[in-house]
């Protein structure tokens, strides 16, 4: 479905980025760091401080975009920036000024990340990477918010609804299989969203734009005597690009932390709540989408959804000694989701009700001694647990009136895991990070439609060795590699042994490795190139739109790719950044259908790209022209129903600093008014289903921040 606009936009922008080595991210953005600083031992209240000249260690694999904000929080615990793999960080100045329907849209700027946009009411979409698509059948990314696990049972990411951009300090994306800290859902890596903690301020943002979109975000912070408190209240509403697409969402958060004068202990509490309500415009046929992409069909007139999400977490950091650091988090997550959806005119309307409650804890102990015969050394062990109480109901409806029940499930799902990892630097130029992780799953499931109960599959103890190494023979030039194992178990009812002749199904074992080079030959230029490969045994896929909430076995799969990232800035006023990822995901050995051998995994594009040019026009006036896009993909497992989904979008941001307190912003999204869409294959209707993305849109905003 390539259009002339898409081709021109992609070619011009990528060409401009790749042939302009004179311009890049500002020097202030070059050396940002949240990495380990051995001299900082005590956890103190998190205070945001811009430190433009702060450097990551020379032996790092991190790629950052935006102005770094360094905090005074403890850095003894293992951080994402300590993991030897592809780590990308997006900082606040690239986040807080964005107009987005949901915060997952912010991941459009992250290198190598695929953003799948369903554009269906509260079911807006999600992000993925490393050859895992965003369809919801195989969810390969673990999401954390302030270090708290934030995936639903099936691996989706509804808890991101509670976060508005103004409260986000940074987003970290770790791609790869060698991070020992996380188990469940971390098949291809993880993403962590960090929000504001500490500070004395009042801030707000009011915006208005196309489709009657209006947005109010507010925040306040106050700290004194070791006690800090932060609050946010936000609201967003829009009529939507398409007909029957109105939505509104509100969110509240409070964060309270205390550090006594000794600064050896930090204790805190974070609470979040969000409610959303939205109409669904539904999916169109190919012909309907071409004729009028903004329309909504009559059979979708009663489609809509509501969602409430909540998170409550306790945090404790303790410096037991100068060399020993303990960190613990406990949490509870709640999800209540109700959706009415009709996928095509030949299908009945479904009512889908989900209620999930998650309880869990994460603890780690970090030992960081000074050893005279080593350049650096640390050892960390950790343990985590998550217990889920899940309920799922489905009904056939006629204009929102129930006619029959097709699902009534009550299931508990529990996962326990632990890890041990070390960081060993025998020399300044060599760092090694051996480690391993083990996970165990338990639970039970009751199908209340037939009053039968089942035990979880006996997956056994899932062992996952990890290893990373980086060599920095010359400062500014690093060669790194890693190998690691992650796992996947089925979700929903598929995780339980419902077979009349019980046979336990083995977990899917993912073995991945990566080799790469990161170079920073001068202060104004930085790049990273990596090749990666990931193979899986016994991969399972959630059966989408299944009344039974089942999974099916795909078989053995192979994924591989190349990631290229660059940012440069030889002059102060202009900067450029670009990222390009090639990827391939294929079914190597099908479990049941030999004809699928060698086919590409559906809805997985072969390349992804993003990039931008930032220009400081005047001291108070700045601009950013940036692009994001992807190739087309097959929409069915046999690769016979066509390829869709290619796009290249161009966006323009302009900001004007009125004074110290106020700045104005103007944004144009999809500047060239390119047609783009999300497409999947509806096997029930035997046709492709199309959800057009937003056309050209204009937004204006006023930001106010007052430091107390």
Short mmCIF file of N, CA, C and O in Angstrom, two decimals, residues 85-86 111-113 128-133 175-178 187-188 480-483 510-517 528-536 557-565 580-586 604-608:
data_model
loop_
_atom_site.label_atom_id
_atom_site.label_comp_id
_atom_site.label_asym_id
_atom_site.label_seq_id
_atom_site.Cartn_x
_atom_site.Cartn_y
_atom_site.Cartn_z
N UNK A 85 24.09 -4.21 26.30
CA UNK A 85 23.22 -4.53 25.17
C UNK A 85 22.74 -3.21 24.58
O UNK A 85 23.20 -2.14 24.98
N UNK A 86 21.82 -3.25 23.65
CA UNK A 86 21.29 -2.02 23.04
C UNK A 86 20.33 -1.35 24.01
O UNK A 86 19.21 -1.83 24.23
N UNK A 111 14.56 4.31 18.91
CA UNK A 111 15.16 3.51 17.82
C UNK A 111 14.68 2.06 17.85
O UNK A 111 14.60 1.44 18.92
N UNK A 112 14.37 1.54 16.68
CA UNK A 112 14.06 0.12 16.54
C UNK A 112 12.75 -0.33 17.15
O UNK A 112 12.53 -1.54 17.31
N UNK A 113 11.86 0.60 17.49
CA UNK A 113 10.61 0.25 18.15
C UNK A 113 9.45 0.34 17.16
O UNK A 113 9.30 1.34 16.46
N UNK A 128 6.45 -2.60 20.39
CA UNK A 128 7.18 -3.87 20.42
C UNK A 128 8.50 -3.67 19.69
O UNK A 128 8.74 -2.62 19.08
N UNK A 129 9.36 -4.67 19.75
CA UNK A 129 10.64 -4.59 19.02
C UNK A 129 11.25 -5.97 18.86
O UNK A 129 10.70 -6.97 19.32
N UNK A 130 12.38 -6.01 18.16
CA UNK A 130 13.14 -7.23 17.89
C UNK A 130 12.31 -8.31 17.20
O UNK A 130 12.38 -9.49 17.51
N UNK A 131 11.49 -7.90 16.24
CA UNK A 131 10.76 -8.86 15.43
C UNK A 131 9.53 -9.44 16.08
O UNK A 131 8.91 -10.36 15.53
N UNK A 132 9.14 -8.93 17.25
CA UNK A 132 7.86 -9.30 17.86
C UNK A 132 6.85 -8.22 17.51
O UNK A 132 7.11 -7.04 17.71
N UNK A 133 5.70 -8.64 16.99
CA UNK A 133 4.73 -7.64 16.56
C UNK A 133 3.90 -7.15 17.75
O UNK A 133 4.02 -7.65 18.86
N UNK A 175 16.88 -3.53 24.67
CA UNK A 175 16.59 -4.59 23.71
C UNK A 175 17.65 -5.68 23.85
O UNK A 175 18.84 -5.41 23.80
N UNK A 176 17.19 -6.91 24.02
CA UNK A 176 18.13 -8.02 24.15
C UNK A 176 17.68 -9.02 25.19
O UNK A 176 16.69 -8.82 25.91
N UNK A 177 18.43 -10.09 25.31
CA UNK A 177 18.04 -11.22 26.16
C UNK A 177 18.94 -11.40 27.38
O UNK A 177 18.80 -12.40 28.09
N UNK A 178 19.87 -10.49 27.64
CA UNK A 178 20.85 -10.72 28.71
C UNK A 178 20.64 -9.89 29.97
O UNK A 178 21.53 -9.80 30.81
N UNK A 187 10.73 -11.23 26.93
CA UNK A 187 11.25 -12.15 25.91
C UNK A 187 12.29 -11.46 25.04
O UNK A 187 13.36 -12.01 24.75
N UNK A 188 12.00 -10.23 24.62
CA UNK A 188 12.91 -9.49 23.75
C UNK A 188 13.59 -8.33 24.47
O UNK A 188 14.47 -7.69 23.91
N UNK A 480 31.26 -4.64 21.78
CA UNK A 480 30.55 -5.39 22.81
C UNK A 480 29.82 -6.58 22.22
O UNK A 480 29.56 -6.67 21.01
N UNK A 481 29.48 -7.51 23.09
CA UNK A 481 28.71 -8.67 22.70
C UNK A 481 27.97 -9.23 23.90
O UNK A 481 28.37 -9.01 25.05
N UNK A 482 26.89 -9.94 23.65
CA UNK A 482 26.16 -10.57 24.74
C UNK A 482 25.45 -11.82 24.25
O UNK A 482 25.25 -12.02 23.05
N UNK A 483 25.11 -12.66 25.20
CA UNK A 483 24.29 -13.85 24.94
C UNK A 483 23.38 -14.02 26.15
O UNK A 483 23.78 -13.80 27.29
N UNK A 510 13.93 -18.88 24.49
CA UNK A 510 14.50 -17.93 23.54
C UNK A 510 15.98 -17.73 23.83
O UNK A 510 16.34 -17.27 24.91
N UNK A 511 16.83 -18.08 22.88
CA UNK A 511 18.26 -17.83 22.99
C UNK A 511 18.63 -16.71 22.03
O UNK A 511 18.34 -16.78 20.83
N UNK A 512 19.25 -15.66 22.57
CA UNK A 512 19.59 -14.52 21.74
C UNK A 512 21.01 -14.05 21.97
O UNK A 512 21.58 -14.24 23.04
N UNK A 513 21.59 -13.46 20.93
CA UNK A 513 22.92 -12.88 21.07
C UNK A 513 23.01 -11.62 20.22
O UNK A 513 22.21 -11.40 19.31
N UNK A 514 23.98 -10.81 20.54
CA UNK A 514 24.16 -9.53 19.87
C UNK A 514 25.63 -9.16 19.88
O UNK A 514 26.33 -9.38 20.88
N UNK A 515 26.10 -8.63 18.78
CA UNK A 515 27.44 -8.05 18.72
C UNK A 515 27.29 -6.64 18.15
O UNK A 515 26.46 -6.40 17.27
N UNK A 516 28.07 -5.73 18.69
CA UNK A 516 27.94 -4.36 18.24
C UNK A 516 29.16 -3.53 18.53
O UNK A 516 30.08 -3.95 19.24
N UNK A 517 29.15 -2.35 17.97
CA UNK A 517 30.22 -1.39 18.21
C UNK A 517 29.59 -0.03 18.46
O UNK A 517 28.63 0.36 17.80
N UNK A 528 26.11 3.91 16.99
CA UNK A 528 26.11 2.52 17.44
C UNK A 528 25.54 1.64 16.34
O UNK A 528 24.53 1.98 15.71
N UNK A 529 26.21 0.52 16.07
CA UNK A 529 25.76 -0.45 15.09
C UNK A 529 25.76 -1.82 15.75
O UNK A 529 26.73 -2.18 16.45
N UNK A 530 24.69 -2.58 15.58
CA UNK A 530 24.59 -3.89 16.21
C UNK A 530 23.92 -4.88 15.28
O UNK A 530 23.01 -4.53 14.51
N UNK A 531 24.38 -6.14 15.36
CA UNK A 531 23.70 -7.25 14.70
C UNK A 531 23.22 -8.20 15.80
O UNK A 531 23.95 -8.52 16.73
N UNK A 532 21.97 -8.64 15.68
CA UNK A 532 21.41 -9.51 16.71
C UNK A 532 20.65 -10.67 16.09
O UNK A 532 20.21 -10.61 14.95
N UNK A 533 20.51 -11.73 16.87
CA UNK A 533 19.78 -12.90 16.42
C UNK A 533 19.10 -13.53 17.64
O UNK A 533 19.68 -13.56 18.73
N UNK A 534 17.88 -14.03 17.43
CA UNK A 534 17.13 -14.65 18.53
C UNK A 534 16.33 -15.82 17.97
O UNK A 534 15.58 -15.68 17.01
N UNK A 535 16.51 -16.98 18.58
CA UNK A 535 15.79 -18.18 18.16
C UNK A 535 14.92 -18.67 19.31
O UNK A 535 15.28 -18.54 20.49
N UNK A 536 13.77 -19.23 18.97
CA UNK A 536 12.84 -19.69 19.99
C UNK A 536 12.36 -21.10 19.68
O UNK A 536 12.14 -21.45 18.51
N UNK A 557 10.97 -20.56 15.92
CA UNK A 557 11.04 -19.32 15.15
C UNK A 557 12.46 -18.76 15.17
O UNK A 557 13.23 -19.02 16.10
N UNK A 558 12.79 -18.00 14.14
CA UNK A 558 14.08 -17.32 14.05
C UNK A 558 13.84 -15.83 13.81
O UNK A 558 13.03 -15.45 12.94
N UNK A 559 14.56 -15.01 14.56
CA UNK A 559 14.51 -13.56 14.37
C UNK A 559 15.93 -13.03 14.31
O UNK A 559 16.80 -13.48 15.06
N UNK A 560 16.16 -12.05 13.44
CA UNK A 560 17.48 -11.44 13.34
C UNK A 560 17.35 -10.04 12.79
O UNK A 560 16.33 -9.68 12.19
N UNK A 561 18.39 -9.21 13.01
CA UNK A 561 18.31 -7.86 12.51
C UNK A 561 19.58 -7.07 12.70
O UNK A 561 20.54 -7.52 13.35
N UNK A 562 19.58 -5.88 12.13
CA UNK A 562 20.69 -4.94 12.23
C UNK A 562 20.12 -3.59 12.67
O UNK A 562 19.12 -3.13 12.10
N UNK A 563 20.74 -2.98 13.67
CA UNK A 563 20.33 -1.67 14.16
C UNK A 563 21.46 -0.67 13.94
O UNK A 563 22.60 -0.93 14.32
N UNK A 564 21.12 0.49 13.35
CA UNK A 564 22.10 1.55 13.09
C UNK A 564 21.56 2.85 13.68
O UNK A 564 20.43 3.25 13.38
N UNK A 565 22.35 3.50 14.52
CA UNK A 565 21.94 4.74 15.16
C UNK A 565 23.08 5.76 15.14
O UNK A 565 24.24 5.40 15.31
N UNK A 580 17.91 3.40 12.11
CA UNK A 580 17.35 2.52 11.08
C UNK A 580 17.56 1.08 11.52
O UNK A 580 18.66 0.69 11.93
N UNK A 581 16.49 0.29 11.48
CA UNK A 581 16.55 -1.10 11.92
C UNK A 581 16.00 -2.02 10.83
O UNK A 581 14.87 -1.84 10.37
N UNK A 582 16.82 -2.98 10.44
CA UNK A 582 16.37 -4.07 9.59
C UNK A 582 16.04 -5.26 10.48
O UNK A 582 16.77 -5.54 11.44
N UNK A 583 14.96 -5.96 10.17
CA UNK A 583 14.61 -7.12 10.99
C UNK A 583 13.88 -8.16 10.16
O UNK A 583 13.22 -7.85 9.16
N UNK A 584 14.03 -9.40 10.58
CA UNK A 584 13.36 -10.52 9.93
C UNK A 584 12.86 -11.46 11.01
O UNK A 584 13.58 -11.78 11.95
N UNK A 585 11.62 -11.90 10.87
CA UNK A 585 11.04 -12.85 11.81
C UNK A 585 10.33 -13.93 11.01
O UNK A 585 9.38 -13.64 10.28
N UNK A 586 10.79 -15.17 11.13
CA UNK A 586 10.23 -16.26 10.33
C UNK A 586 9.89 -17.46 11.21
O UNK A 586 10.45 -17.64 12.30
N UNK A 604 4.76 -8.04 11.01
CA UNK A 604 6.12 -7.67 11.43
C UNK A 604 6.83 -7.02 10.24
O UNK A 604 7.23 -7.69 9.29
N UNK A 605 7.01 -5.71 10.25
CA UNK A 605 7.68 -5.03 9.12
C UNK A 605 9.16 -5.41 9.06
O UNK A 605 9.77 -5.78 10.07
N UNK A 606 9.73 -5.31 7.87
CA UNK A 606 11.14 -5.66 7.68
C UNK A 606 12.10 -4.52 8.01
O UNK A 606 13.30 -4.76 8.16
N UNK A 607 11.59 -3.30 8.09
CA UNK A 607 12.45 -2.22 8.56
C UNK A 607 11.64 -1.17 9.29
O UNK A 607 10.44 -1.00 9.08
N UNK A 608 12.33 -0.47 10.19
CA UNK A 608 11.77 0.63 10.98
C UNK A 608 12.76 1.77 10.94
O UNK A 608 13.97 1.54 10.92
#
